[in-house]
Coordinates of C-alpha atoms and ligand atoms in Angstrom, one line a residue:
M136 CA 112.3 57.2 154.5
T137 CA 114.2 57.7 157.7
V138 CA 112.3 59.0 160.6
E139 CA 114.0 61.5 162.9
P140 CA 114.1 60.2 166.4
M141 CA 112.0 62.3 168.8
T142 CA 114.1 64.9 170.5
K143 CA 113.5 67.9 172.8
N144 CA 113.4 70.2 169.7
N145 CA 111.2 68.3 167.3
I146 CA 108.6 67.4 169.8
K147 CA 107.6 71.0 169.8
A148 CA 106.3 70.5 166.3
L149 CA 103.6 68.3 167.8
Y150 CA 102.2 70.9 170.0
S151 CA 99.1 72.7 169.0
E152 CA 99.7 76.3 167.9
S153 CA 97.8 77.6 170.9
I154 CA 100.3 76.1 173.5
R155 CA 103.5 76.3 171.4
D156 CA 104.5 79.6 173.0
M157 CA 102.6 79.3 176.3
E158 CA 104.4 80.2 179.4
V159 CA 103.4 79.5 183.0
Y160 CA 100.6 81.9 184.3
I161 CA 102.3 85.2 185.3
M162 CA 101.3 85.0 189.0
F163 CA 103.2 81.6 189.3
R164 CA 106.2 83.0 187.4
I165 CA 106.5 85.9 189.8
A166 CA 106.0 83.6 192.8
K167 CA 108.8 81.4 191.6
R168 CA 111.1 84.3 191.2
V169 CA 110.4 85.5 194.7
V170 CA 111.2 82.0 196.0
E171 CA 114.5 82.1 194.1
L172 CA 115.4 85.5 195.6
T173 CA 114.3 84.7 199.1
P174 CA 117.5 83.2 200.5
E175 CA 119.6 86.1 199.2
L176 CA 117.1 88.7 200.5
N177 CA 116.8 86.9 203.9
A178 CA 120.6 86.9 204.2
K179 CA 120.4 90.7 203.8
N180 CA 117.7 90.7 206.5
R181 CA 115.3 92.1 203.9
P182 CA 112.8 89.3 203.3
P183 CA 110.5 89.8 200.2
I184 CA 107.2 91.5 200.7
R185 CA 104.6 89.5 198.6
L186 CA 102.0 91.6 197.1
S187 CA 101.6 89.9 193.8
M188 CA 99.3 86.9 194.0
G189 CA 95.6 87.5 194.3
A190 CA 95.4 85.3 197.4
P191 CA 94.6 86.6 200.9
V192 CA 97.4 86.0 203.4
V193 CA 94.8 86.2 206.2
D194 CA 94.1 82.6 207.4
P195 CA 90.7 81.0 206.5
P196 CA 88.1 80.9 209.3
K197 CA 88.8 78.3 211.9
G198 CA 85.4 76.8 211.4
L199 CA 86.2 76.0 207.7
I200 CA 89.6 74.6 208.6
N201 CA 88.0 72.4 211.2
K202 CA 85.4 71.2 208.8
L203 CA 87.9 70.3 206.2
K204 CA 89.8 68.2 208.7
E205 CA 86.7 66.5 209.8
A206 CA 85.7 65.9 206.3
V207 CA 88.8 64.0 205.4
D208 CA 88.1 61.5 208.2
Q209 CA 84.6 60.7 206.9
P210 CA 84.0 57.5 204.9
G211 CA 83.3 57.9 201.2
V212 CA 85.1 61.2 200.7
H213 CA 88.2 59.9 199.1
T214 CA 86.7 59.0 195.7
Y215 CA 85.6 61.2 192.7
S216 CA 82.7 63.5 193.5
T217 CA 79.7 63.8 191.2
P218 CA 80.1 66.2 188.2
K219 CA 77.5 68.7 189.1
G220 CA 78.5 68.7 192.8
E221 CA 77.5 66.6 195.9
K222 CA 73.9 67.1 196.9
F223 CA 74.8 68.7 200.3
F224 CA 77.1 71.2 198.4
R225 CA 74.5 72.2 195.8
D226 CA 71.8 72.7 198.6
A227 CA 74.3 74.9 200.5
V228 CA 75.3 77.1 197.5
V229 CA 71.6 77.4 196.5
Q230 CA 70.8 78.6 200.1
R231 CA 73.5 81.1 199.8
M232 CA 72.1 82.4 196.6
K233 CA 68.7 82.8 198.2
T234 CA 69.9 84.5 201.5
R235 CA 72.6 86.7 199.9
F236 CA 71.0 87.7 196.6
G237 CA 67.4 86.8 196.9
V238 CA 67.7 84.5 193.9
D239 CA 66.0 81.1 193.5
V240 CA 68.1 78.5 191.8
N241 CA 67.3 74.8 191.3
A242 CA 69.9 72.8 193.3
D243 CA 69.5 69.7 191.0
K244 CA 69.4 71.4 187.6
E245 CA 71.1 74.8 187.6
V246 CA 74.2 74.3 189.6
C247 CA 77.6 73.0 188.7
S248 CA 80.5 72.5 191.2
L249 CA 83.9 73.7 190.0
I250 CA 87.6 73.4 190.8
G251 CA 87.6 77.2 191.4
S252 CA 85.8 79.6 189.1
K253 CA 89.0 79.7 186.9
E254 CA 88.2 76.1 185.9
G255 CA 84.6 77.0 185.1
L256 CA 85.6 80.0 183.1
A257 CA 88.1 78.0 181.1
N258 CA 85.6 75.3 180.4
M259 CA 83.0 77.8 179.4
F260 CA 85.4 79.3 176.8
R261 CA 86.2 75.9 175.4
A262 CA 82.6 75.1 175.2
L263 CA 81.9 78.3 173.2
I264 CA 84.8 78.7 170.9
S265 CA 85.5 76.8 167.8
Y266 CA 89.3 76.6 167.3
R267 CA 90.4 79.0 164.6
T268 CA 93.7 80.7 163.9
N269 CA 92.6 83.4 161.5
P270 CA 91.8 86.5 163.7
A271 CA 89.2 87.6 161.1
E272 CA 87.2 84.4 161.6
Q273 CA 87.7 83.8 165.3
D274 CA 84.9 83.6 167.7
V275 CA 84.9 86.7 169.9
I276 CA 84.5 86.9 173.6
M277 CA 84.3 90.4 175.1
I278 CA 86.4 90.8 178.3
P279 CA 87.1 93.7 180.6
D280 CA 90.3 95.6 180.2
P281 CA 92.0 96.1 182.5
G282 CA 90.7 92.7 183.7
Y283 CA 91.6 89.4 185.2
A284 CA 94.8 88.3 183.6
S285 CA 93.5 84.8 182.9
Y286 CA 90.5 85.7 180.6
A287 CA 92.5 86.7 177.5
D288 CA 95.0 83.7 177.7
A289 CA 92.2 81.2 178.4
I290 CA 90.4 82.5 175.3
K291 CA 93.5 82.4 173.2
I292 CA 94.2 78.9 174.1
C293 CA 90.8 77.9 172.6
G294 CA 91.5 79.7 169.4
G295 CA 89.2 82.6 170.2
Y296 CA 89.6 86.4 170.0
P297 CA 89.4 88.3 173.3
Y298 CA 87.9 91.7 172.5
A299 CA 88.9 94.3 175.1
I300 CA 86.1 96.2 176.8
K301 CA 87.9 99.4 177.8
L302 CA 87.2 100.3 181.4
T303 CA 88.2 103.9 182.0
P304 CA 87.7 106.6 184.5
E305 CA 85.6 108.5 181.8
N306 CA 83.1 105.7 181.5
Q307 CA 83.3 105.0 185.3
Y308 CA 84.6 101.5 184.5
K309 CA 81.1 100.7 183.0
P310 CA 81.0 101.4 179.3
E311 CA 77.8 101.5 177.3
F312 CA 77.2 98.3 175.6
E313 CA 75.9 99.6 172.3
D314 CA 79.0 101.8 172.0
L315 CA 81.2 98.7 172.2
L316 CA 79.3 97.1 169.4
A317 CA 79.8 100.3 167.3
D318 CA 83.5 100.2 168.0
M319 CA 83.7 96.5 167.1
R320 CA 82.0 97.2 163.8
K321 CA 84.7 99.7 162.9
E322 CA 87.2 97.0 163.5
G323 CA 85.3 94.7 161.2
I324 CA 83.8 92.5 163.9
T325 CA 80.1 91.8 163.5
P326 CA 77.8 90.9 166.4
D327 CA 77.2 87.5 165.0
R328 CA 80.9 86.6 165.8
V329 CA 80.4 87.6 169.4
K330 CA 79.7 84.5 171.5
A331 CA 79.9 86.0 175.0
M332 CA 80.6 89.0 177.2
V333 CA 82.4 88.7 180.5
L334 CA 81.6 91.1 183.3
N335 CA 83.5 91.1 186.5
Y336 CA 82.4 93.4 189.4
P337 CA 83.9 93.9 191.9
S338 CA 86.7 93.8 189.5
N339 CA 90.2 92.6 189.4
P340 CA 92.5 94.6 189.2
I341 CA 90.7 97.9 189.8
G342 CA 88.0 97.0 192.4
A343 CA 85.2 98.7 190.4
T344 CA 81.6 97.7 191.3
A345 CA 78.4 97.8 189.4
G346 CA 74.8 98.5 190.4
M347 CA 71.6 96.7 189.3
D348 CA 70.8 99.3 186.6
Y349 CA 74.1 98.3 184.8
Y350 CA 73.2 94.6 185.1
E351 CA 69.8 95.3 183.7
K352 CA 71.2 97.0 180.7
A353 CA 73.8 94.1 180.3
V354 CA 71.0 91.5 180.3
A355 CA 68.9 93.4 177.8
F356 CA 71.9 93.9 175.5
C357 CA 72.8 90.3 175.6
K358 CA 69.3 89.2 175.0
Q359 CA 69.0 91.5 172.0
H360 CA 72.3 90.3 170.3
N361 CA 72.1 86.6 171.4
I362 CA 75.3 86.9 173.5
L363 CA 76.0 84.8 176.5
L364 CA 76.6 86.9 179.6
I365 CA 79.3 85.5 181.7
S366 CA 79.3 87.0 185.2
D367 CA 82.3 86.5 187.3
I368 CA 81.5 87.5 190.9
A369 CA 84.5 85.9 192.7
Y370 CA 84.8 89.1 194.8
A371 CA 81.1 89.5 195.6
D372 CA 81.7 89.5 199.3
V373 CA 84.8 91.7 199.3
Y374 CA 83.5 95.2 199.4
F375 CA 84.3 98.1 201.6
P376 CA 82.2 99.9 204.3
G377 CA 79.9 102.4 202.7
E378 CA 79.6 100.5 199.5
E379 CA 76.4 98.8 198.4
A380 CA 76.7 95.0 198.6
P381 CA 77.6 93.8 195.1
H382 CA 74.7 92.2 193.2
S383 CA 74.3 89.0 191.2
V384 CA 73.3 89.4 187.5
L385 CA 70.7 86.7 188.3
E386 CA 68.8 89.2 190.3
V387 CA 67.6 90.7 187.0
P388 CA 64.3 89.0 186.0
G389 CA 64.9 86.6 183.1
A390 CA 68.7 86.8 183.3
K391 CA 69.1 83.1 183.7
D392 CA 68.0 82.5 180.2
I393 CA 71.3 84.2 178.8
T394 CA 73.6 84.2 181.9
I395 CA 76.1 82.0 183.6
E396 CA 77.5 83.2 186.8
F397 CA 80.7 82.1 188.5
H398 CA 81.2 82.1 192.2
S399 CA 84.1 81.2 194.3
L400 CA 85.0 80.4 197.9
S401 CA 88.6 81.4 197.2
K402 CA 88.7 85.2 197.9
P403 CA 86.4 86.0 200.8
Y404 CA 87.6 83.0 202.8
G405 CA 91.3 83.0 201.8
T406 CA 91.0 79.4 200.5
T407 CA 92.5 79.9 197.0
G408 CA 94.4 76.6 197.3
W409 CA 91.3 74.5 198.2
R410 CA 90.0 75.1 194.6
I411 CA 86.3 75.3 195.1
G412 CA 83.8 77.3 193.2
F413 CA 80.5 76.9 191.5
S414 CA 78.3 78.2 188.7
F415 CA 74.6 79.0 188.3
S416 CA 73.0 79.0 184.8
S417 CA 70.1 77.7 182.8
V418 CA 69.4 73.9 183.1
D419 CA 70.9 73.1 179.7
L420 CA 74.1 75.1 180.2
A421 CA 74.6 73.5 183.7
K422 CA 74.2 70.1 182.2
K423 CA 76.8 70.9 179.5
M424 CA 79.2 72.4 182.2
S425 CA 79.0 69.3 184.3
A426 CA 79.3 67.0 181.3
F427 CA 82.4 68.9 180.2
Q428 CA 83.9 68.8 183.7
S429 CA 83.3 65.1 183.9
H430 CA 85.6 64.6 180.9
T431 CA 88.3 66.9 181.9
T432 CA 88.9 67.1 185.6
S433 CA 86.5 64.7 187.3
N434 CA 85.3 67.4 189.5
P435 CA 86.3 69.1 192.8
S436 CA 87.2 67.2 196.0
S437 CA 84.4 66.3 198.4
P438 CA 86.2 67.6 201.5
A439 CA 86.5 71.1 199.7
Q440 CA 82.7 70.8 199.2
E441 CA 82.2 70.1 202.8
A442 CA 84.1 73.2 203.8
A443 CA 81.9 75.2 201.5
L444 CA 78.9 73.9 203.4
E445 CA 80.4 75.2 206.6
A446 CA 80.9 78.6 204.9
Y447 CA 77.3 78.9 203.6
T448 CA 74.9 77.2 205.9
D449 CA 75.4 79.5 209.0
R450 CA 74.8 82.8 207.4
E451 CA 75.5 85.0 210.5
R452 CA 78.7 83.2 211.3
A453 CA 79.8 83.3 207.7
Q454 CA 79.2 87.0 207.5
A455 CA 81.2 87.6 210.7
E456 CA 84.1 85.6 209.2
V457 CA 84.0 87.5 205.9
A458 CA 83.7 90.8 207.7
R459 CA 86.9 90.0 209.6
M460 CA 88.8 89.3 206.3
V461 CA 87.4 92.4 204.7
E462 CA 88.3 94.6 207.6
A463 CA 91.9 93.4 207.3
F464 CA 91.8 94.2 203.5
R465 CA 90.3 97.7 204.3
R466 CA 93.0 98.5 206.9
R467 CA 95.6 97.6 204.3
R468 CA 94.0 99.6 201.6
D469 CA 93.7 102.6 203.8
L470 CA 97.3 102.2 205.0
V471 CA 98.6 102.1 201.4
T472 CA 96.5 105.0 200.2
S473 CA 97.6 107.2 203.1
L474 CA 101.2 106.3 202.5
F475 CA 100.8 107.1 198.8
A476 CA 99.3 110.5 199.8
E477 CA 102.3 111.2 202.1
V478 CA 105.1 109.8 199.9
V479 CA 104.0 109.9 196.3
P480 CA 101.1 112.3 196.2
D481 CA 101.1 112.7 192.5
L482 CA 100.9 109.0 191.7
P483 CA 97.6 108.3 190.2
Y484 CA 95.7 105.1 191.3
V485 CA 92.2 103.7 191.2
K486 CA 90.7 103.7 194.7
P487 CA 88.9 100.3 194.9
N488 CA 85.4 99.9 196.1
G489 CA 85.8 96.1 196.4
A490 CA 88.3 93.3 195.9
F491 CA 91.7 93.6 197.4
Y492 CA 93.9 95.2 194.8
L493 CA 95.4 98.6 194.2
F494 CA 96.1 99.5 190.5
F495 CA 98.5 102.4 190.4
R496 CA 100.2 104.2 187.5
V497 CA 103.9 104.0 187.1
D498 CA 104.5 105.4 183.6
S499 CA 105.9 108.6 185.2
L500 CA 108.9 106.3 186.3
F501 CA 109.6 105.0 182.8
R502 CA 113.1 105.8 181.6
E503 CA 115.7 104.2 179.4
G504 CA 116.3 100.6 180.8
M505 CA 112.9 100.7 182.7
A506 CA 110.5 101.4 180.0
D507 CA 107.5 99.3 180.8
S508 CA 105.5 97.9 183.8
G509 CA 107.3 94.6 183.6
A510 CA 110.7 96.5 184.1
V511 CA 109.2 98.5 187.0
C512 CA 108.2 95.3 188.8
T513 CA 111.6 93.7 188.2
W514 CA 113.2 96.8 189.7
L515 CA 110.7 96.8 192.6
L516 CA 111.5 93.2 193.4
E517 CA 115.2 93.4 193.0
E518 CA 115.8 96.7 194.6
A519 CA 113.0 97.1 197.1
E520 CA 112.1 93.4 197.7
I521 CA 108.5 94.0 196.8
A522 CA 106.7 91.6 194.5
M523 CA 103.9 93.2 192.4
V524 CA 102.4 92.4 189.0
P525 CA 102.9 94.4 185.8
G526 CA 99.8 96.1 184.6
V527 CA 100.4 94.7 181.1
A528 CA 99.2 91.3 182.4
F529 CA 95.7 93.0 182.9
G530 CA 95.8 94.9 179.6
D531 CA 97.4 98.3 180.7
D532 CA 101.1 98.7 180.7
R533 CA 101.1 102.1 182.4
Y534 CA 100.1 100.4 185.7
V535 CA 101.3 98.0 188.4
R536 CA 99.0 96.0 190.6
M537 CA 99.5 95.5 194.3
S538 CA 97.6 92.8 196.0
Ligands
LIG73 N1 87.9 85.7 188.7 C1 88.7 86.7 189.0 C2 88.3 88.0 188.7 C3 89.9 86.4 189.7 O1 90.6 87.5 190.1 C4 90.2 85.2 190.0 C5 91.5 84.9 190.7 O2 92.4 85.6 190.8 C6 89.4 84.1 189.6 C7 88.2 84.4 189.0 C8 89.7 82.7 189.9 O3 89.5 82.3 191.2 P1 89.3 80.8 191.7 O4 89.7 79.9 190.5 O5 90.2 80.7 192.9 O6 87.9 80.7 192.1

């Protein structure tokens, strides 16, 4: 038997089905396209306006930057950190949990450090889902729709089935949970296939927020049906004046039995590239999360953990820094909405209560040759030099997201 030599083409047969057609994450594809177009646009004196990536362009607080610089000069920080996070880091995030949300967490047993909450979410999905290709047999994870673009892809990579929880103006972006189960049953999905439900408030891309009453219902629902509640509160500190401060699901008594909550330094401090986040959960789950991480990534860097310490130990200063960031986001939100009112008063959009996005409808612009949100974004970038993200990436092709 002759064996074909390995080539660019037949190596693809080695790939697992889940990555065979995988492309780079949409935000990085758009960023690359912007870089490609930049010289041409600069030459026309029309530099691109980058409103695509979910990363603040406001600089991180000086205190954090200085702490990161200092940390790099300390002995012992250049090696692998411990899987669940350095002790000083766990103590700092536990302190934040107490002062910001009034929740007690055990620093040694219920915390896991993460290379951003995205890593934690991806690890969690891998830990829950058994790889299957038949949609009728796949483990189901319920995710918000529209929702963070990464959820569905990260679930599909694991051979799971992302079930869209429709967030609509009619249900005020907070659907009734039992209705969801009834809808799923109609599609042949039984509750025993549902492993987890993801909630994300304040939400990406619509900036919706949720109150304690909704979290109480979510916890009761998940307990009743033995579903893990995955709460993603990456934007917990990004909410606008007049809004109630977003809650943690762990404020609900008994929630920890059935909840893992992901937190991140990325968004309120403009430190997306530092890659530092953390989760709180039951002892058993926290152990599993850090065990998993110890096999896959060998944990976040110690200097990033030191910077987090700076963010969380002096609450007053941290609050002032975050308030400065949020004020910049509010000014921009209000500027955009007032321009919308002036220039395109009929264009529907969701006014965000939190996070830093504006999700607006563009289907009235659809025509031959520009029939979906992707085509609208290409047009916006090539003709108006503005980079934004097609709504289809978040589950709704009628919209475009501006960051
Ligand atoms: N969760 C949501 C809702 C997000 O929008 C993002 C990033 O855009 C993340 C999590 C991941 O953030 P990070 O990995 O930087 O903590």
